[in-house]
Amino acid sequence: MTKTLVVKYVPRGERSNTKKILTEFKSKIKNSTIEEIDLAKNTPDMFLDDNLMAYIQRDYLKQNLSAEQKNLLSKMDKMTEQVKSSDIVVLAYPMFNFSMPAVVKAWFDSIMLKGHTWNAQDGKYAGLMKGKKALTIVSSGGSYSTGPMKAWEHAVSLSNSEFQFMGFSEVRGILAEGMNGAENTKSSNLAKALEEIQAIAHEWYQ
Ligand SMILES: Cc1cc2nc3c(=O)[nH]c(=O)nc-3n(C[C@H](O)[C@H](O)[C@H](O)COP(=O)(O)O)c2cc1C
């Protein structure tokens, strides 16, 4: 049995466009256990003075940590373990200010730990998450696929880069754009995103 990790930040709840797409994906999951993290409730730690030093000491300088320092990294370690024990990671969030909301970036910062999900040796980077799949689901108010705003899309593109850096073997991203535009644009883009999500779920959970 495979394991799917669902990482969501959809604070608008039932009104959320992103949640509609995620719910469709979840309804198609077969033969897989599901673990879910709600980043709006279970907020990842951010790197501040003491925990950043503990991370560098442990994973770059290979120094022993005190019990107190280990504790400072325990939430990051737990979130990293959730990813490492999964076969498929599904991440869903709305675009905020042309990128991912801060809590989602904090989640990436929590799991992209040297020696755990990626490594560097002799100046070369290597992702350690080989064999795993990652899917990012984003919805946005504006449109980015064509036109003058094309270069402003840093949500799906950043997610894809982060998962690729960690070595995920398959990385997919879906952007349901134009959610704050005309009603017909919104409904046709939402329908397109739902179709895309069904196709990915069908491929991944045959
Ligand atoms: C704080 C905030 C910032 C936003 N920033 C952007 C943005 O930079 N670009 C954009 O296209 N839409 C932006 N939006 C609109 C949302 O991305 C869009 O309405 C999305 O569909 C909301 O997702 P949800 O329905 O899952 O909550 C922003 C919305 C909020 C609340």
CSV table of C-alpha atoms and ligand atoms in Angstrom, one decimal:
chain,number,residue,atom,x,y,z
A,1,MET,CA,0.0,0.0,0.0
A,2,THR,CA,1.4,3.4,-0.9
A,3,LYS,CA,1.2,6.5,1.3
A,4,THR,CA,-0.1,9.9,0.1
A,5,LEU,CA,0.8,13.0,2.1
A,6,VAL,CA,-1.7,15.8,1.7
A,7,VAL,CA,-0.3,19.2,2.7
A,8,LYS,CA,-3.0,21.9,2.6
A,9,TYR,CA,-3.3,25.6,3.3
A,10,VAL,CA,-6.9,26.5,2.4
A,11,PRO,CA,-8.0,28.9,5.1
A,12,ARG,CA,-11.3,29.9,3.3
A,13,GLY,CA,-12.6,26.4,3.9
A,14,GLU,CA,-15.7,25.4,1.9
A,15,ARG,CA,-15.5,28.7,-0.1
A,16,SER,CA,-12.0,27.8,-1.3
A,17,ASN,CA,-11.4,27.2,-5.0
A,18,THR,CA,-8.2,25.4,-4.2
A,19,LYS,CA,-10.0,23.1,-1.8
A,20,LYS,CA,-12.6,22.1,-4.5
A,21,ILE,CA,-9.7,20.8,-6.7
A,22,LEU,CA,-8.0,19.1,-3.8
A,23,THR,CA,-11.2,17.4,-2.7
A,24,GLU,CA,-11.7,16.1,-6.3
A,25,PHE,CA,-8.1,14.7,-6.2
A,26,LYS,CA,-8.6,13.1,-2.8
A,27,SER,CA,-11.9,11.5,-3.9
A,28,LYS,CA,-9.9,9.6,-6.6
A,29,ILE,CA,-7.1,8.3,-4.4
A,30,LYS,CA,-7.1,4.5,-4.4
A,31,ASN,CA,-5.0,1.8,-2.5
A,32,SER,CA,-3.1,4.4,-0.5
A,33,THR,CA,-3.1,5.5,3.1
A,34,ILE,CA,-3.6,9.3,3.5
A,35,GLU,CA,-1.8,11.5,6.0
A,36,GLU,CA,-3.0,15.1,6.0
A,37,ILE,CA,-1.4,18.3,7.4
A,38,ASP,CA,-3.4,21.5,7.7
A,39,LEU,CA,-0.8,24.3,7.6
A,40,ALA,CA,-3.4,26.8,8.8
A,41,LYS,CA,-3.7,24.9,12.1
A,42,ASN,CA,-0.3,23.2,12.3
A,43,THR,CA,2.0,26.0,11.4
A,44,PRO,CA,5.6,25.1,10.5
A,45,ASP,CA,8.5,26.6,12.4
A,46,MET,CA,10.5,29.3,10.7
A,47,PHE,CA,14.3,29.5,10.9
A,48,LEU,CA,15.1,32.1,13.6
A,49,ASP,CA,18.5,32.6,15.4
A,50,ASP,CA,18.7,29.5,17.6
A,51,ASN,CA,17.1,26.8,15.4
A,52,LEU,CA,19.0,28.0,12.3
A,53,MET,CA,22.3,27.6,14.3
A,54,ALA,CA,21.2,24.2,15.5
A,55,TYR,CA,20.4,23.1,11.9
A,56,ILE,CA,23.8,24.3,10.6
A,57,GLN,CA,25.6,22.7,13.5
A,58,ARG,CA,23.9,19.4,13.1
A,59,ASP,CA,23.6,19.0,9.3
A,60,TYR,CA,26.5,21.1,7.9
A,61,LEU,CA,29.1,20.9,10.7
A,62,LYS,CA,28.2,17.5,12.0
A,63,GLN,CA,28.3,18.6,15.6
A,64,ASN,CA,26.4,17.1,18.4
A,65,LEU,CA,23.4,19.0,19.7
A,66,SER,CA,22.2,19.5,23.2
A,67,ALA,CA,18.8,18.1,24.1
A,68,GLU,CA,17.4,21.7,24.0
A,69,GLN,CA,18.8,22.2,20.5
A,70,LYS,CA,17.4,18.9,19.3
A,71,ASN,CA,14.0,20.0,20.6
A,72,LEU,CA,14.3,23.2,18.5
A,73,LEU,CA,14.5,21.1,15.3
A,74,SER,CA,11.9,18.5,16.3
A,75,LYS,CA,8.9,20.0,14.4
A,76,MET,CA,11.0,20.4,11.3
A,77,ASP,CA,12.3,16.8,11.7
A,78,LYS,CA,8.7,15.5,12.1
A,79,MET,CA,7.5,17.3,8.9
A,80,THR,CA,10.6,16.0,7.0
A,81,GLU,CA,9.8,12.4,8.2
A,82,GLN,CA,6.2,12.8,7.0
A,83,VAL,CA,7.6,13.5,3.5
A,84,LYS,CA,10.2,10.8,3.6
A,85,SER,CA,7.7,8.1,4.5
A,86,SER,CA,5.3,9.1,1.7
A,87,ASP,CA,5.2,7.9,-2.0
A,88,ILE,CA,3.1,10.9,-3.2
A,89,VAL,CA,3.0,14.4,-1.8
A,90,VAL,CA,0.1,16.7,-2.7
A,91,LEU,CA,0.4,20.3,-1.8
A,92,ALA,CA,-2.5,22.7,-2.2
A,93,TYR,CA,-2.7,26.5,-1.6
A,94,PRO,CA,-3.9,29.8,-3.1
A,95,MET,CA,-1.4,32.2,-4.7
A,96,PHE,CA,-0.6,35.1,-2.4
A,97,ASN,CA,1.4,38.1,-3.8
A,98,PHE,CA,2.5,36.1,-6.8
A,99,SER,CA,4.0,33.3,-4.9
A,100,MET,CA,3.2,30.8,-2.1
A,101,PRO,CA,1.8,32.0,1.3
A,102,ALA,CA,4.5,32.3,4.0
A,103,VAL,CA,3.4,29.2,5.9
A,104,VAL,CA,3.8,27.1,2.7
A,105,LYS,CA,7.3,28.5,2.2
A,106,ALA,CA,8.0,27.7,5.9
A,107,TRP,CA,6.9,24.1,5.2
A,108,PHE,CA,9.4,23.9,2.4
A,109,ASP,CA,12.1,25.4,4.6
A,110,SER,CA,11.2,22.8,7.2
A,111,ILE,CA,11.6,19.8,5.0
A,112,MET,CA,14.4,20.9,2.7
A,113,LEU,CA,17.1,19.8,5.2
A,114,LYS,CA,20.6,19.0,4.0
A,115,GLY,CA,21.3,15.3,4.4
A,116,HIS,CA,17.6,14.5,4.8
A,117,THR,CA,15.8,15.3,1.5
A,118,TRP,CA,18.8,16.6,-0.5
A,119,ASN,CA,22.5,16.5,-0.2
A,120,ALA,CA,25.6,18.2,-1.6
A,121,GLN,CA,28.9,16.6,-2.3
A,122,ASP,CA,32.0,17.9,-4.1
A,123,GLY,CA,30.0,20.9,-5.2
A,124,LYS,CA,27.2,18.9,-6.6
A,125,TYR,CA,23.6,18.8,-5.4
A,126,ALA,CA,21.6,15.6,-5.3
A,127,GLY,CA,18.0,15.2,-4.4
A,128,LEU,CA,17.3,12.2,-2.1
A,129,MET,CA,13.5,11.8,-2.8
A,130,LYS,CA,13.9,9.6,-5.9
A,131,GLY,CA,10.9,7.4,-6.8
A,132,LYS,CA,8.4,9.8,-5.2
A,133,LYS,CA,5.8,11.9,-6.9
A,134,ALA,CA,4.7,15.5,-6.1
A,135,LEU,CA,1.7,17.5,-7.2
A,136,THR,CA,1.0,21.1,-6.4
A,137,ILE,CA,-2.5,22.6,-6.7
A,138,VAL,CA,-2.7,26.4,-6.8
A,139,SER,CA,-5.6,28.8,-7.6
A,140,SER,CA,-5.0,32.4,-8.4
A,141,GLY,CA,-7.2,35.5,-8.8
A,142,GLY,CA,-5.4,36.7,-11.9
A,143,SER,CA,-4.1,34.9,-15.1
A,144,TYR,CA,-0.5,34.0,-15.9
A,145,SER,CA,-0.5,31.4,-18.6
A,146,THR,CA,-0.4,34.1,-21.4
A,147,GLY,CA,-0.1,37.8,-21.5
A,148,PRO,CA,2.0,40.5,-19.7
A,149,MET,CA,1.7,38.8,-16.2
A,150,LYS,CA,3.4,35.5,-17.4
A,151,ALA,CA,6.7,36.2,-15.7
A,152,TRP,CA,4.9,37.0,-12.4
A,153,GLU,CA,3.9,33.4,-11.6
A,154,HIS,CA,6.1,32.3,-8.8
A,155,ALA,CA,3.7,29.9,-7.0
A,156,VAL,CA,3.5,26.7,-9.0
A,157,SER,CA,6.9,27.4,-10.6
A,158,LEU,CA,8.6,27.7,-7.2
A,159,SER,CA,6.9,24.6,-5.8
A,160,ASN,CA,8.0,22.6,-8.9
A,161,SER,CA,11.6,23.8,-8.4
A,162,GLU,CA,11.6,22.9,-4.7
A,163,PHE,CA,10.3,19.3,-5.4
A,164,GLN,CA,12.7,18.9,-8.3
A,165,PHE,CA,15.6,20.0,-6.2
A,166,MET,CA,14.7,17.3,-3.6
A,167,GLY,CA,14.9,14.8,-6.4
A,168,PHE,CA,11.2,13.9,-6.7
A,169,SER,CA,10.9,11.6,-9.8
A,170,GLU,CA,7.7,13.1,-11.0
A,171,VAL,CA,6.7,16.7,-10.4
A,172,ARG,CA,3.4,18.1,-11.5
A,173,GLY,CA,1.7,21.5,-10.9
A,174,ILE,CA,-1.8,22.7,-11.7
A,175,LEU,CA,-2.8,26.4,-11.7
A,176,ALA,CA,-6.5,27.2,-11.7
A,177,GLU,CA,-6.1,30.8,-12.7
A,178,GLY,CA,-8.5,33.7,-13.2
A,179,MET,CA,-10.6,32.9,-10.1
A,180,ASN,CA,-11.3,36.6,-9.6
A,181,GLY,CA,-12.1,37.3,-13.2
A,182,ALA,CA,-15.3,37.0,-15.2
A,183,GLU,CA,-17.6,34.3,-14.1
A,184,ASN,CA,-17.3,32.3,-17.4
A,185,THR,CA,-13.4,32.5,-17.2
A,186,LYS,CA,-13.6,31.3,-13.6
A,187,SER,CA,-15.9,28.4,-14.3
A,188,SER,CA,-14.1,27.2,-17.4
A,189,ASN,CA,-10.7,27.4,-15.8
A,190,LEU,CA,-12.0,25.5,-12.7
A,191,ALA,CA,-13.5,22.8,-14.9
A,192,LYS,CA,-10.2,22.5,-16.8
A,193,ALA,CA,-8.3,22.2,-13.5
A,194,LEU,CA,-10.7,19.5,-12.3
A,195,GLU,CA,-10.2,17.6,-15.6
A,196,GLU,CA,-6.4,17.8,-15.3
A,197,ILE,CA,-6.6,16.6,-11.7
A,198,GLN,CA,-8.7,13.7,-12.6
A,199,ALA,CA,-6.2,12.7,-15.3
A,200,ILE,CA,-3.3,12.8,-12.9
A,201,ALA,CA,-5.2,10.9,-10.2
A,202,HIS,CA,-6.2,8.2,-12.8
A,203,GLU,CA,-2.5,7.9,-13.9
A,204,TRP,CA,-1.1,7.7,-10.3
A,205,TYR,CA,-3.8,5.5,-8.7
A,206,GLN,CA,-4.7,3.0,-11.4
B,1,LIG,C1,-3.7,37.8,0.8
B,1,LIG,C2,-4.0,37.5,-0.6
B,1,LIG,C3,-3.1,37.7,-1.6
B,1,LIG,C4,-3.4,37.4,-3.0
B,1,LIG,N1,-2.5,37.6,-3.9
B,1,LIG,C5,-2.8,37.3,-5.2
B,1,LIG,C6,-1.8,37.5,-6.2
B,1,LIG,O1,-0.7,38.0,-6.0
B,1,LIG,N2,-2.1,37.1,-7.5
B,1,LIG,C7,-3.3,36.6,-7.8
B,1,LIG,O2,-3.6,36.3,-9.0
B,1,LIG,N3,-4.3,36.4,-6.9
B,1,LIG,C8,-4.0,36.7,-5.6
B,1,LIG,N4,-5.0,36.5,-4.6
B,1,LIG,C9,-6.2,35.9,-5.0
B,1,LIG,C10,-6.3,34.4,-4.7
B,1,LIG,O3,-5.1,33.8,-5.1
B,1,LIG,C11,-7.4,33.7,-5.4
B,1,LIG,O4,-8.6,34.4,-5.0
B,1,LIG,C12,-7.5,32.3,-5.0
B,1,LIG,O5,-8.4,31.6,-5.9
B,1,LIG,C13,-8.0,32.1,-3.6
B,1,LIG,O6,-7.9,30.7,-3.3
B,1,LIG,P1,-9.0,30.0,-2.3
B,1,LIG,O7,-10.3,30.1,-3.0
B,1,LIG,O8,-8.5,28.6,-2.3
B,1,LIG,O9,-8.9,30.7,-1.0
B,1,LIG,C14,-4.7,36.8,-3.3
B,1,LIG,C15,-5.6,36.6,-2.2
B,1,LIG,C16,-5.3,36.9,-0.9
B,1,LIG,C17,-6.3,36.7,0.1
